[in-house]
PDB file of C-alpha atoms in Angstrom:
ATOM      1  CA  MET B 142     -44.957  -9.668  -9.109  1.00 48.00           C
ATOM      2  CA  ALA B 143     -47.674 -11.755 -10.726  1.00 53.00           C
ATOM      3  CA  ARG B 144     -45.543 -14.695 -11.827  1.00 61.00           C
ATOM      4  CA  LYS B 145     -45.480 -16.744  -8.620  1.00 60.00           C
ATOM      5  CA  ASN B 146     -47.760 -18.844  -6.493  1.00 59.00           C
ATOM      6  CA  TYR B 147     -47.434 -20.749  -3.238  1.00 57.00           C
ATOM      7  CA  HIS B 148     -48.919 -24.120  -4.212  1.00 58.00           C
ATOM      8  CA  GLY B 149     -45.663 -26.033  -3.639  1.00 60.00           C
ATOM      9  CA  VAL B 150     -44.363 -24.208  -0.576  1.00 57.00           C
ATOM     10  CA  GLN B 151     -43.523 -26.671   2.169  1.00 56.00           C
ATOM     11  CA  ILE B 152     -43.832 -24.411   5.190  1.00 50.00           C
ATOM     12  CA  ASN B 153     -46.660 -24.008   7.638  1.00 51.00           C
ATOM     13  CA  GLN B 154     -47.146 -20.643   9.296  1.00 59.00           C
ATOM     14  CA  SER B 155     -43.422 -19.960   9.332  1.00 65.00           C
ATOM     15  CA  ALA B 156     -42.070 -16.432   9.330  1.00 86.00           C
ATOM     16  CA  THR B 157     -41.111 -15.142   5.890  1.00 88.00           C
ATOM     17  CA  ILE B 158     -39.946 -11.824   4.498  1.00 90.00           C
ATOM     18  CA  VAL B 159     -39.802 -10.373   0.990  1.00 93.00           C
ATOM     19  CA  GLU B 160     -36.599  -8.645  -0.153  1.00 95.00           C
ATOM     20  CA  LYS B 161     -35.222  -7.427  -3.494  1.00 97.00           C
ATOM     21  CA  ALA B 162     -32.591  -9.502  -5.266  1.00 98.00           C
ATOM     22  CA  GLY B 163     -29.245  -7.731  -5.450  1.00 98.00           C
ATOM     23  CA  ALA B 164     -28.126  -9.730  -8.488  1.00 98.00           C
ATOM     24  CA  ALA B 165     -29.521 -12.068 -11.108  1.00 97.00           C
ATOM     25  CA  ILE B 166     -29.687 -15.697  -9.918  1.00 96.00           C
ATOM     26  CA  ASP B 167     -30.306 -18.592 -12.316  1.00 93.00           C
ATOM     27  CA  ASP B 168     -32.295 -20.661  -9.787  1.00 92.00           C
ATOM     28  CA  VAL B 169     -32.881 -19.228  -6.324  1.00 95.00           C
ATOM     29  CA  ARG B 170     -35.265 -21.916  -5.027  1.00 91.00           C
ATOM     30  CA  ASN B 171     -34.330 -23.417  -1.633  1.00 92.00           C
ATOM     31  CA  LEU B 172     -30.930 -21.709  -1.492  1.00 95.00           C
ATOM     32  CA  ILE B 173     -29.466 -19.791   1.448  1.00 96.00           C
ATOM     33  CA  MET B 174     -29.598 -15.994   1.136  1.00 97.00           C
ATOM     34  CA  LYS B 175     -27.683 -13.121   2.772  1.00 97.00           C
ATOM     35  CA  PHE B 176     -27.889  -9.328   2.623  1.00 98.00           C
ATOM     36  CA  ASP B 177     -25.403  -7.519   0.390  1.00 98.00           C
ATOM     37  CA  ASP B 178     -23.856  -4.112   1.175  1.00 97.00           C
ATOM     38  CA  ASN B 179     -26.901  -2.361  -0.338  1.00 97.00           C
ATOM     39  CA  GLY B 180     -29.460  -4.267   1.754  1.00 97.00           C
ATOM     40  CA  ALA B 181     -30.631  -6.497  -1.114  1.00 98.00           C
ATOM     41  CA  VAL B 182     -30.403 -10.294  -0.956  1.00 98.00           C
ATOM     42  CA  VAL B 183     -27.852 -12.452  -2.772  1.00 98.00           C
ATOM     43  CA  LEU B 184     -26.665 -16.029  -2.387  1.00 98.00           C
ATOM     44  CA  ALA B 185     -24.754 -16.812   0.804  1.00 98.00           C
ATOM     45  CA  THR B 186     -21.794 -18.785  -0.569  1.00 97.00           C
ATOM     46  CA  ALA B 187     -19.561 -19.395   2.454  1.00 97.00           C
ATOM     47  CA  GLY B 188     -19.922 -20.309   6.111  1.00 96.00           C
ATOM     48  CA  THR B 189     -18.594 -16.873   7.047  1.00 96.00           C
ATOM     49  CA  ASP B 190     -21.616 -15.238   5.349  1.00 97.00           C
ATOM     50  CA  ILE B 191     -24.376 -14.233   7.781  1.00 95.00           C
ATOM     51  CA  PRO B 192     -27.519 -15.977   6.487  1.00 96.00           C
ATOM     52  CA  VAL B 193     -30.899 -14.244   6.261  1.00 95.00           C
ATOM     53  CA  GLY B 194     -32.765 -17.482   5.533  1.00 94.00           C
ATOM     54  CA  ILE B 195     -33.860 -19.857   2.772  1.00 94.00           C
ATOM     55  CA  ALA B 196     -35.491 -18.771  -0.508  1.00 95.00           C
ATOM     56  CA  LEU B 197     -38.886 -20.469  -0.895  1.00 91.00           C
ATOM     57  CA  ILE B 198     -39.398 -23.203  -3.482  1.00 85.00           C
ATOM     58  CA  GLU B 199     -41.890 -21.055  -5.440  1.00 85.00           C
ATOM     59  CA  ASP B 200     -39.482 -18.116  -5.784  1.00 85.00           C
ATOM     60  CA  GLY B 201     -38.409 -16.782  -9.143  1.00 85.00           C
ATOM     61  CA  TYR B 202     -40.052 -17.370 -12.496  1.00 86.00           C
ATOM     62  CA  ASN B 203     -42.807 -19.969 -12.337  1.00 82.00           C
ATOM     63  CA  ASP B 204     -41.967 -21.896 -15.504  1.00 74.00           C
ATOM     64  CA  ILE B 205     -43.561 -25.331 -15.717  1.00 74.00           C
ATOM     65  CA  SER B 206     -41.130 -26.366 -18.476  1.00 72.00           C
ATOM     66  CA  GLY B 207     -38.231 -25.895 -16.071  1.00 70.00           C
ATOM     67  CA  ALA B 208     -36.176 -23.844 -18.522  1.00 77.00           C
ATOM     68  CA  THR B 209     -36.212 -20.709 -16.371  1.00 84.00           C
ATOM     69  CA  ALA B 210     -37.871 -22.006 -13.180  1.00 85.00           C
ATOM     70  CA  GLY B 211     -36.563 -20.207 -10.111  1.00 90.00           C
ATOM     71  CA  LYS B 212     -34.721 -17.523 -12.071  1.00 93.00           C
ATOM     72  CA  VAL B 213     -34.690 -14.002 -10.616  1.00 95.00           C
ATOM     73  CA  ALA B 214     -33.359 -10.760 -12.047  1.00 96.00           C
ATOM     74  CA  ALA B 215     -31.719  -8.040  -9.966  1.00 97.00           C
ATOM     75  CA  GLY B 216     -34.543  -6.099  -8.313  1.00 97.00           C
ATOM     76  CA  ASP B 217     -37.049  -8.982  -8.361  1.00 96.00           C
ATOM     77  CA  ASP B 218     -38.786 -10.007  -5.140  1.00 95.00           C
ATOM     78  CA  VAL B 219     -37.383 -12.989  -3.229  1.00 95.00           C
ATOM     79  CA  ASP B 220     -39.516 -14.601  -0.506  1.00 94.00           C
ATOM     80  CA  ILE B 221     -37.333 -15.915   2.324  1.00 94.00           C
ATOM     81  CA  LEU B 222     -38.043 -18.263   5.224  1.00 91.00           C
ATOM     82  CA  VAL B 223     -36.351 -16.624   8.224  1.00 91.00           C
ATOM     83  CA  LYS B 224     -37.285 -19.035  11.016  1.00 87.00           C
ATOM     84  CA  ASP B 225     -38.947 -22.370  11.781  1.00 84.00           C
ATOM     85  CA  MET B 226     -39.070 -25.422   9.494  1.00 83.00           C
ATOM     86  CA  GLY B 227     -38.162 -25.327   5.824  1.00 84.00           C
ATOM     87  CA  VAL B 228     -36.443 -27.242   3.052  1.00 86.00           C
ATOM     88  CA  VAL B 229     -32.969 -26.293   1.829  1.00 89.00           C
ATOM     89  CA  LEU B 230     -30.875 -27.629  -1.032  1.00 90.00           C
ATOM     90  CA  ALA B 231     -27.741 -29.307   0.353  1.00 89.00           C
ATOM     91  CA  GLY B 232     -24.442 -29.349  -1.479  1.00 89.00           C
ATOM     92  CA  ALA B 233     -22.806 -31.889   0.824  1.00 87.00           C
ATOM     93  CA  SER B 234     -23.719 -34.594   3.304  1.00 84.00           C
ATOM     94  CA  ILE B 235     -25.392 -33.256   6.452  1.00 86.00           C
ATOM     95  CA  LYS B 236     -26.360 -35.689   9.212  1.00 85.00           C
ATOM     96  CA  LYS B 237     -29.514 -35.276  11.260  1.00 85.00           C
ATOM     97  CA  GLY B 238     -28.801 -33.038  14.218  1.00 87.00           C
ATOM     98  CA  GLN B 239     -25.828 -31.283  12.609  1.00 91.00           C
ATOM     99  CA  GLU B 240     -25.793 -27.512  12.421  1.00 92.00           C
ATOM    100  CA  VAL B 241     -26.115 -26.067   8.909  1.00 93.00           C
ATOM    101  CA  ALA B 242     -24.233 -23.185   7.262  1.00 95.00           C
ATOM    102  CA  ALA B 243     -24.004 -21.716   3.757  1.00 96.00           C
ATOM    103  CA  GLY B 244     -21.707 -23.321   1.207  1.00 96.00           C
ATOM    104  CA  ALA B 245     -20.805 -22.930  -2.449  1.00 96.00           C
ATOM    105  CA  GLY B 246     -23.653 -21.723  -4.641  1.00 95.00           C
ATOM    106  CA  GLY B 247     -25.920 -21.005  -1.667  1.00 96.00           C
ATOM    107  CA  LYS B 248     -26.324 -24.705  -0.890  1.00 94.00           C
ATOM    108  CA  ALA B 249     -26.300 -25.970   2.691  1.00 93.00           C
ATOM    109  CA  VAL B 250     -23.299 -27.713   4.243  1.00 94.00           C
ATOM    110  CA  ALA B 251     -22.501 -28.960   7.736  1.00 93.00           C
ATOM    111  CA  ALA B 252     -21.338 -25.980   9.802  1.00 95.00           C
ATOM    112  CA  ALA B 253     -17.690 -25.857  10.819  1.00 95.00           C
ATOM    113  CA  THR B 254     -16.005 -23.940  13.620  1.00 94.00           C
ATOM    114  CA  GLY B 255     -16.232 -20.213  12.860  1.00 94.00           C
ATOM    115  CA  ASN B 256     -19.287 -20.518  10.567  1.00 95.00           C
ATOM    116  CA  TYR B 257     -22.526 -18.621  11.042  1.00 95.00           C
ATOM    117  CA  VAL B 258     -25.226 -21.199  11.708  1.00 94.00           C
ATOM    118  CA  LEU B 259     -28.506 -21.065   9.781  1.00 94.00           C
ATOM    119  CA  GLY B 260     -30.134 -23.891  11.722  1.00 90.00           C
ATOM    120  CA  ARG B 261     -30.113 -27.594  12.462  1.00 90.00           C
ATOM    121  CA  ARG B 262     -30.743 -30.489  10.063  1.00 88.00           C
ATOM    122  CA  CYS B 263     -33.785 -32.576  10.943  1.00 83.00           C
ATOM    123  CA  GLY B 264     -36.436 -34.561   9.112  1.00 70.00           C
ATOM    124  CA  CYS B 265     -35.958 -37.169   6.440  1.00 63.00           C
ATOM    125  CA  ASN B 266     -36.049 -35.383   3.068  1.00 55.00           C
ATOM    126  CA  ASP B 267     -33.071 -37.343   1.752  1.00 60.00           C
ATOM    127  CA  ARG B 268     -33.771 -37.392  -1.956  1.00 59.00           C
ATOM    128  CA  PRO B 269     -32.014 -35.879  -4.973  1.00 57.00           C
ATOM    129  CA  SER B 270     -33.488 -32.580  -6.100  1.00 55.00           C
ATOM    130  CA  GLY B 271     -33.331 -33.405  -9.796  1.00 55.00           C
ATOM    131  CA  ARG B 272     -32.078 -29.864 -10.446  1.00 56.00           C
ATOM    132  CA  GLN B 273     -29.246 -28.966 -12.740  1.00 51.00           C
ATOM    133  CA  GLY B 274     -26.173 -28.630 -10.539  1.00 52.00           C
ATOM    134  CA  GLY B 275     -27.407 -31.394  -8.238  1.00 56.00           C
ATOM    135  CA  GLY B 276     -28.053 -31.177  -4.553  1.00 68.00           C
ATOM    136  CA  THR B 277     -30.258 -33.061  -2.121  1.00 74.00           C
ATOM    137  CA  TRP B 278     -33.319 -31.780  -0.248  1.00 70.00           C
ATOM    138  CA  ARG B 279     -32.782 -31.421   3.515  1.00 74.00           C
ATOM    139  CA  LYS B 280     -35.311 -30.299   6.118  1.00 76.00           C
ATOM    140  CA  VAL B 281     -33.870 -27.599   8.383  1.00 78.00           C
ATOM    141  CA  TYR B 282     -35.084 -25.884  11.523  1.00 77.00           C
ATOM    142  CA  CYS B 283     -33.918 -22.270  11.097  1.00 71.00           C
ATOM    143  CA  ARG B 284     -32.599 -20.767  14.298  1.00 76.00           C
ATOM    144  CA  HIS B 285     -29.824 -18.353  13.441  1.00 68.00           C
ATOM    145  CA  ARG B 286     -26.803 -17.981  15.672  1.00 70.00           C
ATOM    146  CA  GLY B 287     -23.324 -16.572  15.349  1.00 67.00           C
ATOM    147  CA  THR B 288     -20.029 -18.395  15.087  1.00 59.00           C
TER     148      THR B 288
END
């Protein structure tokens, strides 16, 4: 896929994988992904979903106007951070040190009992994302574990 670059990626030598999208996603950037029944990746939308990792900020269409930035079609490549430090879009308040799980729309939430844990909130990226649908940037150390 020739329509992406890594100029804005905020990871340093972290492990990533590339998987095919199992469905169209309007804006995949910095959202939590899971495998579907066919082995493709889709948004993880609940704490009971087993997360694969976080889609990179340069994923999807690279549209400087923002109209289609981050959009992926079914079958497109999605680059995913699977361990170490990364930035996720949060859909709710997450305190430093709290464990993180998937929530509505693939956004991060504080993990609850029985949730699959993506990682632990750390860092100080507490600023609004400016994206349609809202959300706040949160730095996360990915270290998957079960419920």
